[in-house]
Coordinates of C-alpha atoms and ligand atoms in Angstrom, one line a residue:
X1 CA 109.6 23.5 131.7
X2 CA 107.7 23.9 128.6
X3 CA 104.4 23.2 130.2
X4 CA 105.2 25.5 133.1
X5 CA 105.9 28.5 130.9
X6 CA 102.9 27.7 128.8
X7 CA 100.6 27.5 131.8
X8 CA 101.9 30.7 133.1
X9 CA 101.3 32.4 129.8
X10 CA 97.8 31.2 129.8
X11 CA 97.2 32.4 133.3
X12 CA 98.3 35.9 132.6
X13 CA 96.2 36.2 129.5
X14 CA 94.0 39.3 129.8
X15 CA 90.4 38.2 129.7
X16 CA 89.3 41.4 128.2
X17 CA 90.5 40.5 124.7
X18 CA 87.6 39.2 122.5
X19 CA 89.9 36.7 120.7
X20 CA 90.7 35.0 123.9
X21 CA 87.3 33.7 124.3
X22 CA 86.9 30.0 123.6
X23 CA 88.8 29.6 120.4
X24 CA 87.5 26.4 118.9
X25 CA 84.1 27.7 119.2
X26 CA 84.1 30.4 116.7
X27 CA 80.3 30.7 116.7
X28 CA 80.4 31.9 120.2
X29 CA 83.0 34.5 119.4
X30 CA 80.9 35.9 116.7
X31 CA 77.8 36.0 118.7
X32 CA 79.4 37.6 121.7
X33 CA 81.1 40.3 119.7
X34 CA 78.7 41.1 116.9
X35 CA 77.7 44.3 118.5
X36 CA 81.2 45.6 118.8
X37 CA 82.2 45.1 115.2
X38 CA 80.8 48.5 114.3
X39 CA 83.2 50.2 116.6
X40 CA 86.2 48.4 115.2
X41 CA 85.3 49.1 111.6
X42 CA 85.8 52.7 112.4
X43 CA 89.3 52.2 113.7
X44 CA 90.5 53.6 110.5
X45 CA 91.0 56.8 112.5
X46 CA 94.7 56.5 112.6
X47 CA 96.2 58.0 115.8
X48 CA 98.5 60.9 115.2
X49 CA 101.2 59.3 117.3
X50 CA 103.1 56.7 115.4
X51 CA 104.6 55.1 118.3
X52 CA 102.1 52.7 119.8
X53 CA 102.8 50.6 122.8
X54 CA 105.3 48.0 121.8
X55 CA 103.6 45.2 123.8
X56 CA 101.4 43.1 121.6
X57 CA 98.9 41.3 123.8
X58 CA 98.9 38.3 121.6
X59 CA 102.4 37.5 122.7
X60 CA 101.3 37.0 126.2
X61 CA 99.2 34.2 125.0
X62 CA 101.6 32.4 122.9
X63 CA 104.1 31.1 125.3
X64 CA 106.0 29.4 122.5
X65 CA 109.2 31.1 123.7
X66 CA 109.0 28.7 126.5
X67 CA 108.9 25.8 124.2
X68 CA 111.8 26.9 122.2
X69 CA 114.0 27.3 125.3
X70 CA 112.8 24.0 126.8
X71 CA 113.8 22.1 123.8
X72 CA 117.3 22.6 122.5
X73 CA 116.6 22.6 118.8
X74 CA 120.1 22.8 117.6
X75 CA 120.9 19.7 119.6
X76 CA 118.3 17.5 118.1
X77 CA 119.5 14.1 116.8
X78 CA 120.0 14.4 113.0
X79 CA 117.4 11.7 112.3
X80 CA 114.8 14.4 112.4
X81 CA 116.8 17.4 111.3
X82 CA 115.7 17.8 107.8
X83 CA 114.7 21.4 107.5
X84 CA 114.7 23.0 104.1
X85 CA 117.9 25.1 103.9
X86 CA 118.6 27.6 101.2
X87 CA 122.2 27.4 100.0
X88 CA 124.4 30.5 100.3
X89 CA 123.7 32.4 97.1
X90 CA 127.0 32.1 95.4
X91 CA 127.8 30.1 93.5
X92 CA 124.8 28.0 94.3
X93 CA 122.1 29.8 92.5
X94 CA 121.2 29.2 88.9
X95 CA 118.9 30.9 86.3
X96 CA 115.2 30.2 86.9
X97 CA 114.1 27.4 84.8
X98 CA 110.5 26.7 85.6
X99 CA 107.2 28.5 85.7
X100 CA 106.8 30.1 82.3
X101 CA 106.5 29.3 78.7
X102 CA 109.6 30.5 76.9
X103 CA 107.9 29.9 73.6
X104 CA 105.4 32.5 74.4
X105 CA 108.0 35.1 75.1
X106 CA 109.0 36.4 78.5
X107 CA 108.5 39.9 79.7
X108 CA 110.9 39.6 82.6
X109 CA 114.3 37.9 82.9
X110 CA 115.0 34.4 84.2
X111 CA 118.4 35.5 85.5
X112 CA 117.0 35.7 89.0
X113 CA 120.1 35.2 91.2
X114 CA 121.1 37.9 93.5
X115 CA 124.4 39.8 92.9
X116 CA 127.5 38.7 94.6
X117 CA 128.0 39.7 98.2
X118 CA 130.4 42.6 98.7
X119 CA 130.3 42.0 102.4
X120 CA 131.7 38.5 102.6
X121 CA 130.0 35.3 103.6
X122 CA 126.5 35.0 105.1
X123 CA 126.0 36.2 108.7
X124 CA 123.5 35.0 111.3
X125 CA 120.5 37.1 111.9
X126 CA 120.3 39.3 114.9
X127 CA 117.1 40.8 116.2
X128 CA 116.9 44.6 116.0
X129 CA 118.0 46.3 119.2
X130 CA 116.1 49.6 118.8
X131 CA 112.8 50.2 120.7
X132 CA 110.8 51.7 118.0
X133 CA 108.1 49.6 116.4
X134 CA 107.5 49.9 112.7
X135 CA 103.9 50.3 112.1
X136 CA 102.3 48.9 109.0
X137 CA 99.2 50.9 108.0
X138 CA 96.4 50.0 105.8
X139 CA 96.7 52.0 102.6
X140 CA 93.1 53.2 102.4
X141 CA 93.4 55.0 105.7
X142 CA 97.1 55.7 106.2
X143 CA 98.2 58.7 108.1
X144 CA 99.0 61.8 106.1
X145 CA 102.3 61.7 104.3
X146 CA 102.8 58.0 104.9
X147 CA 102.1 56.9 101.4
X148 CA 104.4 59.6 100.0
X149 CA 107.2 58.3 102.2
X150 CA 106.6 54.8 100.7
X151 CA 106.6 56.3 97.2
X152 CA 109.8 58.1 97.8
X153 CA 111.4 55.0 99.2
X154 CA 110.3 53.0 96.2
X155 CA 111.7 55.7 93.9
X156 CA 115.0 55.5 95.6
X157 CA 115.0 51.7 95.5
X158 CA 114.3 51.8 91.7
X159 CA 117.2 54.1 91.3
X160 CA 119.8 51.8 92.9
X161 CA 122.3 50.2 90.5
X162 CA 122.0 46.6 89.3
X163 CA 124.9 45.4 91.4
X164 CA 123.2 46.6 94.6
X165 CA 121.2 43.7 96.0
X166 CA 118.7 46.2 97.4
X167 CA 117.7 47.5 94.0
X168 CA 114.1 47.0 93.1
X169 CA 115.0 44.7 90.3
X170 CA 117.1 42.5 92.6
X171 CA 114.3 42.5 95.2
X172 CA 111.8 41.5 92.6
X173 CA 114.1 38.6 91.5
X174 CA 114.1 37.1 95.0
X175 CA 110.6 35.8 94.5
X176 CA 111.6 34.4 91.1
X177 CA 114.7 32.7 92.6
X178 CA 112.8 31.0 95.4
X179 CA 109.7 30.1 93.4
X180 CA 111.0 29.2 89.9
X181 CA 113.9 26.9 90.5
X182 CA 117.0 28.9 91.1
X183 CA 117.9 27.0 94.3
X184 CA 118.1 23.4 95.1
X185 CA 118.1 21.8 98.5
X186 CA 121.9 21.1 98.1
X187 CA 122.7 22.5 101.5
X188 CA 120.8 19.5 102.9
X189 CA 122.4 17.0 100.6
X190 CA 119.5 16.8 98.2
X191 CA 119.3 17.8 94.6
X192 CA 115.6 18.5 94.7
X193 CA 114.4 22.0 93.8
X194 CA 113.5 24.3 96.6
X195 CA 110.0 25.7 96.6
X196 CA 108.3 28.0 99.1
X197 CA 104.7 27.7 97.9
X198 CA 102.2 25.0 98.3
X199 CA 103.6 24.0 101.7
X200 CA 104.3 25.2 105.3
X201 CA 107.0 27.6 104.1
X202 CA 104.6 29.9 102.5
X203 CA 103.9 32.2 105.5
X204 CA 107.4 32.4 107.0
X205 CA 109.3 32.8 103.7
X206 CA 107.1 35.7 102.7
X207 CA 107.3 37.3 106.1
X208 CA 111.1 37.4 105.9
X209 CA 111.1 38.6 102.3
X210 CA 108.9 41.6 103.3
X211 CA 110.8 42.2 106.5
X212 CA 114.0 42.9 104.6
X213 CA 112.3 44.8 101.9
X214 CA 110.8 47.1 104.6
X215 CA 114.2 47.6 106.3
X216 CA 115.7 48.5 103.0
X217 CA 113.0 51.1 102.2
X218 CA 113.4 52.6 105.7
X219 CA 117.2 52.8 105.2
X220 CA 116.7 54.6 101.9
X221 CA 114.6 57.3 103.3
X222 CA 116.6 57.5 106.6
X223 CA 113.6 56.4 108.7
X224 CA 114.3 53.3 110.8
X225 CA 110.7 53.3 112.0
X226 CA 109.2 53.1 108.5
X227 CA 106.6 50.3 108.2
X228 CA 105.5 48.7 104.9
X229 CA 101.9 49.6 104.0
X230 CA 99.4 46.9 103.6
X231 CA 96.6 46.6 101.0
X232 CA 93.6 45.7 103.2
X233 CA 91.6 43.8 100.5
X234 CA 89.7 42.0 103.3
X235 CA 87.9 45.2 104.5
X236 CA 85.1 46.8 102.5
X237 CA 87.0 50.2 102.3
X238 CA 90.2 48.5 101.0
X239 CA 88.8 46.3 98.3
X240 CA 89.9 48.3 95.3
X241 CA 93.4 48.7 93.9
X242 CA 94.6 51.7 95.8
X243 CA 94.7 54.7 93.4
X244 CA 98.1 55.7 94.6
X245 CA 99.5 52.8 92.7
X246 CA 98.3 54.1 89.4
X247 CA 98.2 57.9 89.5
X248 CA 100.7 59.5 87.1
X249 CA 101.3 56.3 85.2
X250 CA 104.9 55.3 84.4
X251 CA 106.4 58.2 86.3
X252 CA 104.9 56.8 89.5
X253 CA 107.3 54.4 91.3
X254 CA 104.3 52.4 92.4
X255 CA 102.9 51.9 88.9
X256 CA 103.5 48.7 86.9
X257 CA 103.0 48.4 83.2
X258 CA 102.2 44.7 83.3
X259 CA 99.2 45.0 85.4
X260 CA 95.5 44.9 84.5
X261 CA 95.5 48.6 83.7
X262 CA 92.5 48.2 81.4
X263 CA 90.4 47.2 84.4
X264 CA 88.5 50.0 85.9
X265 CA 90.5 50.8 89.0
X266 CA 87.2 51.4 90.7
X267 CA 86.4 47.7 90.5
X268 CA 86.0 45.7 93.7
X269 CA 88.5 42.9 93.9
X270 CA 87.2 39.4 93.6
X271 CA 88.7 37.3 96.4
X272 CA 87.2 34.2 94.7
X273 CA 88.4 35.2 91.2
X274 CA 88.5 32.3 88.7
X275 CA 90.1 34.1 85.8
X276 CA 87.0 35.7 84.5
X277 CA 85.3 38.9 85.8
X278 CA 82.0 38.1 87.4
X279 CA 79.0 39.2 85.3
X280 CA 76.0 41.1 86.5
X281 CA 77.3 41.7 89.9
X282 CA 77.0 44.7 92.1
X283 CA 79.7 46.1 94.3
X284 CA 77.7 45.2 97.4
X285 CA 77.3 41.6 96.3
X286 CA 81.0 41.3 95.5
X287 CA 81.9 42.7 98.9
X288 CA 79.6 40.2 100.5
X289 CA 81.3 37.4 98.6
X290 CA 84.7 38.6 99.6
X291 CA 83.7 38.8 103.3
X292 CA 82.4 35.3 103.2
X293 CA 85.5 34.1 101.5
X294 CA 87.6 35.7 104.2
X295 CA 85.5 34.1 106.9
X296 CA 85.9 30.7 105.3
X297 CA 89.6 30.9 104.7
X298 CA 90.5 32.4 108.1
X299 CA 88.0 30.7 110.3
X300 CA 86.0 27.7 109.1
X301 CA 88.8 26.3 106.9
X302 CA 91.7 27.4 109.0
X303 CA 90.6 25.3 111.9
X304 CA 93.9 23.6 112.6
X305 CA 97.5 24.5 112.1
X306 CA 97.9 22.4 109.0
X307 CA 94.9 23.8 107.2
X308 CA 96.2 27.3 107.9
X309 CA 99.9 26.9 107.3
X310 CA 100.0 24.2 104.7
X311 CA 101.6 20.8 105.0
X312 CA 105.0 19.6 105.8
X313 CA 107.8 20.0 103.3
X314 CA 111.3 18.9 104.3
X315 CA 114.7 18.2 102.7
X316 CA 114.5 15.4 100.1
X317 CA 110.8 16.1 99.2
X318 CA 110.2 16.9 95.6
X319 CA 108.7 20.4 95.5
X320 CA 105.8 19.2 93.3
X321 CA 105.0 16.0 95.0
X322 CA 105.8 16.1 98.7
X323 CA 103.7 13.5 100.3
X324 CA 102.7 15.4 103.4
X325 CA 102.4 18.7 101.6
X326 CA 99.2 20.6 101.4
X327 CA 98.3 24.2 100.5
X328 CA 97.4 26.8 103.1
X329 CA 93.8 28.0 103.0
X330 CA 94.8 31.6 102.4
X331 CA 97.5 30.7 99.9
X332 CA 95.1 28.8 97.7
X333 CA 92.3 31.2 98.3
X334 CA 92.4 35.0 98.4
X335 CA 96.1 35.2 98.0
X336 CA 96.0 33.5 94.6
X337 CA 92.8 35.3 93.6
X338 CA 94.6 38.7 94.0
X339 CA 97.6 37.6 92.0
X340 CA 95.4 36.6 89.1
X341 CA 93.1 39.5 89.4
X342 CA 95.9 42.0 89.2
X343 CA 97.9 40.5 86.4
X344 CA 97.9 41.9 82.9
X345 CA 95.4 39.7 81.0
X346 CA 97.2 40.4 77.7
X347 CA 100.6 39.2 78.9
X348 CA 102.0 35.9 77.7
X349 CA 102.7 34.3 81.1
X350 CA 100.4 36.3 83.4
X351 CA 103.0 39.0 84.0
X352 CA 103.5 40.5 86.4
X353 CA 101.4 39.4 89.4
X354 CA 99.9 36.3 87.8
X355 CA 103.2 34.4 87.6
X356 CA 105.6 33.7 90.4
X357 CA 108.6 34.5 88.3
X358 CA 107.4 38.1 87.6
X359 CA 105.2 38.9 90.6
X360 CA 107.9 40.8 92.5
X361 CA 108.1 43.4 89.8
X362 CA 104.7 44.9 90.7
X363 CA 104.9 47.1 93.8
X364 CA 101.4 45.8 94.6
X365 CA 103.0 42.5 95.4
X366 CA 104.6 43.8 98.6
X367 CA 101.5 45.5 99.9
X368 CA 99.4 42.5 99.0
X369 CA 101.7 40.2 100.9
X370 CA 101.8 42.6 103.7
X371 CA 98.1 41.9 104.2
X372 CA 98.7 38.1 103.7
X373 CA 101.3 38.4 106.5
X374 CA 98.8 40.3 108.6
X375 CA 96.4 37.3 108.2
X376 CA 98.9 35.2 110.0
X377 CA 99.1 37.6 112.9
X378 CA 95.3 37.9 113.0
X379 CA 94.8 34.1 112.9
X380 CA 97.0 33.7 115.9
X381 CA 94.8 36.1 117.8
X382 CA 91.7 34.3 116.9
X383 CA 91.9 31.4 119.3
X384 CA 94.2 29.8 121.6
X385 CA 94.4 26.7 119.5
X386 CA 95.7 28.7 116.6
X387 CA 99.4 28.1 117.0
X388 CA 102.4 28.2 114.8
X389 CA 103.9 24.8 113.8
X390 CA 106.4 23.5 116.3
X391 CA 108.0 20.8 114.3
X392 CA 111.8 21.3 114.3
X393 CA 111.9 20.9 110.5
X394 CA 109.6 23.9 110.3
X395 CA 111.3 25.9 113.0
X396 CA 114.8 25.4 111.5
X397 CA 114.0 25.9 107.8
X398 CA 116.2 28.8 106.6
X399 CA 116.7 31.3 103.8
X400 CA 119.3 33.9 103.0
X401 CA 118.5 37.6 102.3
X402 CA 120.5 40.8 101.9
X403 CA 119.7 43.3 104.6
X404 CA 119.6 47.1 104.3
X405 CA 123.4 47.3 104.6
X406 CA 123.9 44.7 101.9
X407 CA 125.0 42.0 104.3
X408 CA 123.9 38.5 103.4
X409 CA 121.9 37.2 106.4
X410 CA 120.6 33.7 107.2
X411 CA 117.2 33.6 108.8
X412 CA 115.2 30.8 110.3
X413 CA 111.4 30.3 110.6
X414 CA 111.7 30.1 114.3
X415 CA 113.0 33.7 114.4
X416 CA 110.0 35.2 112.6
X417 CA 107.1 33.9 114.7
X418 CA 107.3 36.8 117.1
X419 CA 106.6 40.1 115.4
X420 CA 107.4 41.9 118.6
X421 CA 111.0 40.8 118.4
X422 CA 111.1 41.8 114.7
X423 CA 109.8 45.1 115.8
X424 CA 106.8 45.6 113.6
X425 CA 103.1 45.5 113.9
X426 CA 99.9 46.0 112.0
X427 CA 97.7 48.9 112.6
X428 CA 94.1 48.0 111.9
X429 CA 90.8 46.8 113.1
X430 CA 91.3 44.5 116.1
X431 CA 88.4 42.5 114.9
X432 CA 88.1 42.3 111.2
X433 CA 84.5 42.8 109.9
X434 CA 84.4 39.4 108.3
X435 CA 84.3 37.4 111.6
X436 CA 80.6 37.9 111.3
X437 CA 80.4 36.6 107.7
X438 CA 79.4 33.1 108.4
X439 CA 77.8 31.8 105.2
X440 CA 74.2 30.8 105.0
X441 CA 72.7 27.7 103.3
X442 CA 71.5 28.2 99.8
X443 CA 69.4 25.1 99.6
X444 CA 66.1 24.8 101.6
X445 CA 65.4 21.8 103.8
X446 CA 63.1 20.3 101.2
X447 CA 65.6 20.8 98.4
X448 CA 68.2 19.1 100.5
X449 CA 66.0 16.1 101.2
X450 CA 66.1 15.4 97.4
X451 CA 69.8 14.8 97.4
X452 CA 70.5 11.2 96.7
X453 CA 73.2 9.9 99.0
X454 CA 72.1 6.3 99.1
X455 CA 75.0 4.8 97.2
X456 CA 78.6 5.8 97.7
X457 CA 80.6 6.5 94.5
X458 CA 82.6 3.4 93.8
X459 CA 85.8 4.8 92.4
X460 CA 87.0 8.0 93.7
X461 CA 90.7 7.4 92.8
X462 CA 92.6 9.1 90.0
X463 CA 89.7 11.1 88.6
X464 CA 90.3 13.5 85.8
X465 CA 87.9 16.5 86.2
X466 CA 85.3 17.5 83.7
X467 CA 83.5 20.8 84.5
X468 CA 81.2 19.3 87.1
X469 CA 81.9 16.1 88.9
X470 CA 79.8 14.7 91.7
X471 CA 80.7 12.1 94.3
X472 CA 79.0 10.5 97.2
X473 CA 81.3 9.8 100.2
X474 CA 80.5 7.9 103.3
X475 CA 81.5 9.7 106.5
X476 CA 83.6 8.0 109.1
X477 CA 81.4 6.4 111.8
X478 CA 83.2 8.3 114.6
X479 CA 82.6 11.7 113.0
X480 CA 78.8 11.3 112.7
X481 CA 78.1 9.6 116.0
X482 CA 80.0 11.7 118.4
X483 CA 78.4 14.4 120.4
X484 CA 80.0 17.7 119.8
X485 CA 83.6 17.4 120.8
X486 CA 85.7 20.3 120.0
X487 CA 88.9 18.3 119.9
X488 CA 87.8 16.3 116.9
X489 CA 88.1 17.5 113.4
X490 CA 86.5 16.0 110.3
X491 CA 88.2 17.0 107.1
X492 CA 87.4 16.5 103.4
X493 CA 90.8 15.8 101.8
X494 CA 91.6 16.0 98.1
X495 CA 94.9 14.2 97.7
X496 CA 97.3 14.3 94.8
X497 CA 95.5 17.1 93.0
X498 CA 97.7 17.3 89.9
X499 CA 97.7 19.8 87.1
X500 CA 99.9 21.3 84.6
X501 CA 101.9 23.8 86.6
X502 CA 102.3 26.4 83.9
X503 CA 98.6 27.1 83.9
X504 CA 96.5 28.9 86.4
X505 CA 94.0 26.5 88.0
X506 CA 90.9 27.0 90.1
X507 CA 88.1 24.7 91.1
X508 CA 85.4 24.9 93.7
X509 CA 84.2 22.2 96.0
X510 CA 80.5 22.1 97.0
X511 CA 78.9 19.8 99.7
X512 CA 75.3 18.7 99.3
X513 CA 74.6 21.2 96.6
X514 CA 71.0 20.5 95.9
X515 CA 69.6 20.6 92.5
X516 CA 70.6 24.1 91.7
X517 CA 72.9 25.2 88.9
X518 CA 76.3 24.6 90.4
X519 CA 77.5 27.9 88.9
X520 CA 75.2 29.7 91.2
X521 CA 77.0 28.8 94.4
X522 CA 79.4 31.4 95.8
X523 CA 81.5 31.7 99.0
X524 CA 78.3 33.3 100.5
X525 CA 76.7 29.9 100.6
X526 CA 77.3 27.3 103.3
X527 CA 77.4 24.5 100.7
X528 CA 80.5 26.1 99.2
X529 CA 83.3 24.2 101.1
X530 CA 86.0 26.3 99.5
X531 CA 88.1 26.6 96.4
X532 CA 91.5 25.6 95.3
X533 CA 93.5 28.0 93.1
X534 CA 97.1 28.4 92.0
X535 CA 99.3 30.8 90.2
X536 CA 101.3 29.2 87.3
X537 CA 104.6 27.8 88.5
X538 CA 106.2 24.9 86.9
X539 CA 106.7 24.8 83.2
X540 CA 105.3 21.7 81.6
X541 CA 105.5 19.9 84.8
X542 CA 102.8 18.2 86.7
X543 CA 102.3 19.7 90.2
X544 CA 100.8 17.5 92.8
X545 CA 99.4 18.7 96.1
X546 CA 96.7 18.2 98.7
X547 CA 94.0 20.5 99.8
X548 CA 91.9 20.1 103.0
X549 CA 88.4 21.3 103.8
X550 CA 87.4 21.1 107.5
X551 CA 83.7 20.0 107.5
X552 CA 82.3 20.4 111.0
X553 CA 80.8 23.8 110.7
X554 CA 79.7 23.3 107.2
X555 CA 77.7 20.2 108.0
X556 CA 76.2 21.8 111.0
X557 CA 75.1 24.8 108.9
X558 CA 73.4 22.6 106.3
X559 CA 71.9 20.3 108.9
X560 CA 73.8 17.3 107.8
X561 CA 75.7 16.5 111.0
X562 CA 73.9 13.2 111.4
X563 CA 74.1 12.1 107.7
X564 CA 75.9 8.9 106.9
X565 CA 77.1 10.3 103.6
X566 CA 77.6 13.5 101.8
X567 CA 77.6 14.6 98.2
X568 CA 80.7 16.4 97.0
X569 CA 80.6 18.4 93.8
X570 CA 83.7 19.8 92.1
X571 CA 83.1 22.6 89.7
X572 CA 85.7 24.3 87.5
X573 CA 85.5 27.0 84.9
X574 CA 88.8 26.1 83.4
X575 CA 88.7 25.1 79.8
X576 CA 91.4 22.4 79.7
X577 CA 90.1 20.2 82.6
X578 CA 91.9 17.2 81.3
X579 CA 94.9 18.7 82.9
X580 CA 93.4 18.5 86.3
X581 CA 93.1 15.2 88.2
X582 CA 92.6 14.2 91.8
X583 CA 94.3 11.1 93.2
X584 CA 91.9 10.5 96.0
X585 CA 88.9 12.1 97.7
X586 CA 88.2 11.1 101.2
X587 CA 86.8 12.2 104.6
X588 CA 89.1 11.8 107.6
X589 CA 88.4 12.2 111.2
X590 CA 91.1 13.3 113.6
X591 CA 91.5 13.9 117.2
X592 CA 93.6 17.0 117.5
X593 CA 95.3 15.9 120.7
X594 CA 96.4 12.6 119.2
X595 CA 97.8 14.0 115.9
X596 CA 99.5 16.6 118.0
X597 CA 101.4 14.1 119.9
X598 CA 102.0 11.4 117.3
X599 CA 103.3 13.7 114.7
X600 CA 106.1 15.1 116.7
X601 CA 109.6 13.5 116.8
X602 CA 110.0 11.3 119.8
X603 CA 112.2 13.8 121.7
X604 CA 109.5 16.4 121.5
X605 CA 106.4 14.5 122.4
X606 CA 106.5 15.7 126.0
X607 CA 106.5 19.2 124.7
X608 CA 103.7 18.4 122.2
X609 CA 101.3 17.5 124.9
X610 CA 100.7 21.1 125.9
X611 CA 100.6 22.4 122.4
X612 CA 97.2 21.3 121.2
X613 CA 97.6 21.7 117.5
X614 CA 100.9 20.9 115.9
X615 CA 102.6 20.8 112.6
X616 CA 100.4 17.9 111.8
X617 CA 102.0 15.4 109.7
X618 CA 100.3 12.0 109.6
Ligands
C2O1 CU1 105.3 33.9 96.7 CU2 102.0 35.7 96.5 O1 103.5 34.6 96.2

């Protein structure tokens, strides 16, 4: 059944869509469509008619609906039913206890639990029945009047009383409750803390959070078609903090006092921000860096489901040390960069945006995450192997939110994968401009030939970082000898990256960086494999996670496909590097088809066969 519906879905895929071209081969996609990009960049001309066609062509492709119905998820044996389950709020929520330094003083409260329900116990979610689609517009080219509507809705939300779960304060606290230890996994029988960052819950949790936020805003202005704006920091025209968020200062409902208000609002965001403003850079150069960062996080380094979504996190896992957990490329990249870039540099704990406990207090948070959520939608369009996780523990993970009528509603990941059913969509360029921003090598061939890779670094376990650390790693035989096989994936994995969670952390990983000052490499260079960055989270607690860097395209670009070994350099600008260590650095070679099958619970392996890329646990 599953395979039948999938095949049918594939067969009906319109061939006119550029993103339906051979997905694994992104180079081809770029080549074929380079000429069209110009046209799409101009799609900022927003049509006057708000009501676009409800059919989203992507959903024709996905066919996952077939999978859900073929496998009765609720009837799965309990042996593999360990989805993270948020307890009903009351009385199972407690004050936030992690993620900030109380000694330094707090600008926001730690009493982050939602008010008690006036509408009885939690209800199950029902999909909206209306036909209208809420359209989310990019702020920099929104239709007339649209941002004023948003402002007005935000003003009304701020005016709601504290016992109303829809009030802005209560909405802001949702993030704190889920990210700073207000909930445990008690509903699953585990006392571990519940955490929705650093793992595969990142995209779905935030999608639900915004979904209800948007419905509440719409309700407040009496417009059920209202769609949340998005801050399109990935497109050249959207790379500044939108001025509407500052104009008029404190009387503006979109303003936040704990924001980097000293910064010139004309500045271009740095999607590779490491805590310090870049020196001597021009706007054009910063834009270029940003576009390459987007390319890397959405394409090169989001090659498989696990790299894009983050790794497995199920009931019983400790939030800070889940063994299969890893961070999503977008989460650790531009998502975190924006949080840090926007925060008030003078605040004790990075308030507001630079700390999870306070981030929800800045209205920019919602439009920032609206764009993060859009990345999920775009990624799925960018290739047929770009699929949502299908592991039951992902599908059945659930959270509880208040809806626009103050009803507590339980929602599941599996209910949020289809935006068409949730009745919202993004208006914007069908093909983002950064699909053409494939980085170029910085080192010349002769510079490269000087790199000494003759002896592998002996001990790559439990290394504490200094500011620049270099390792030589041998590549798996299979990876370097095969002829191009799109179903194989070679990944550089940094396991057990651990650091003090109440500090922001960023480090960059370079491959075969020839003898050039390591600080000179940026996302514009092929040698820059990617960066790992986090927003402070756990107070005085070591966080431990994994980050993955798919290597195939990088090695090809620097002409190292046939090399037996590579040189890996880790660079950080952080001052207290003794806080950061890496458990193990290794290169792994996978066959996508195999992990796809092997990682699924036995009852689902038949279904997995037609899925290609899976949830990817080992
Ligand atoms: Cu829950 Cu941008 O973080």
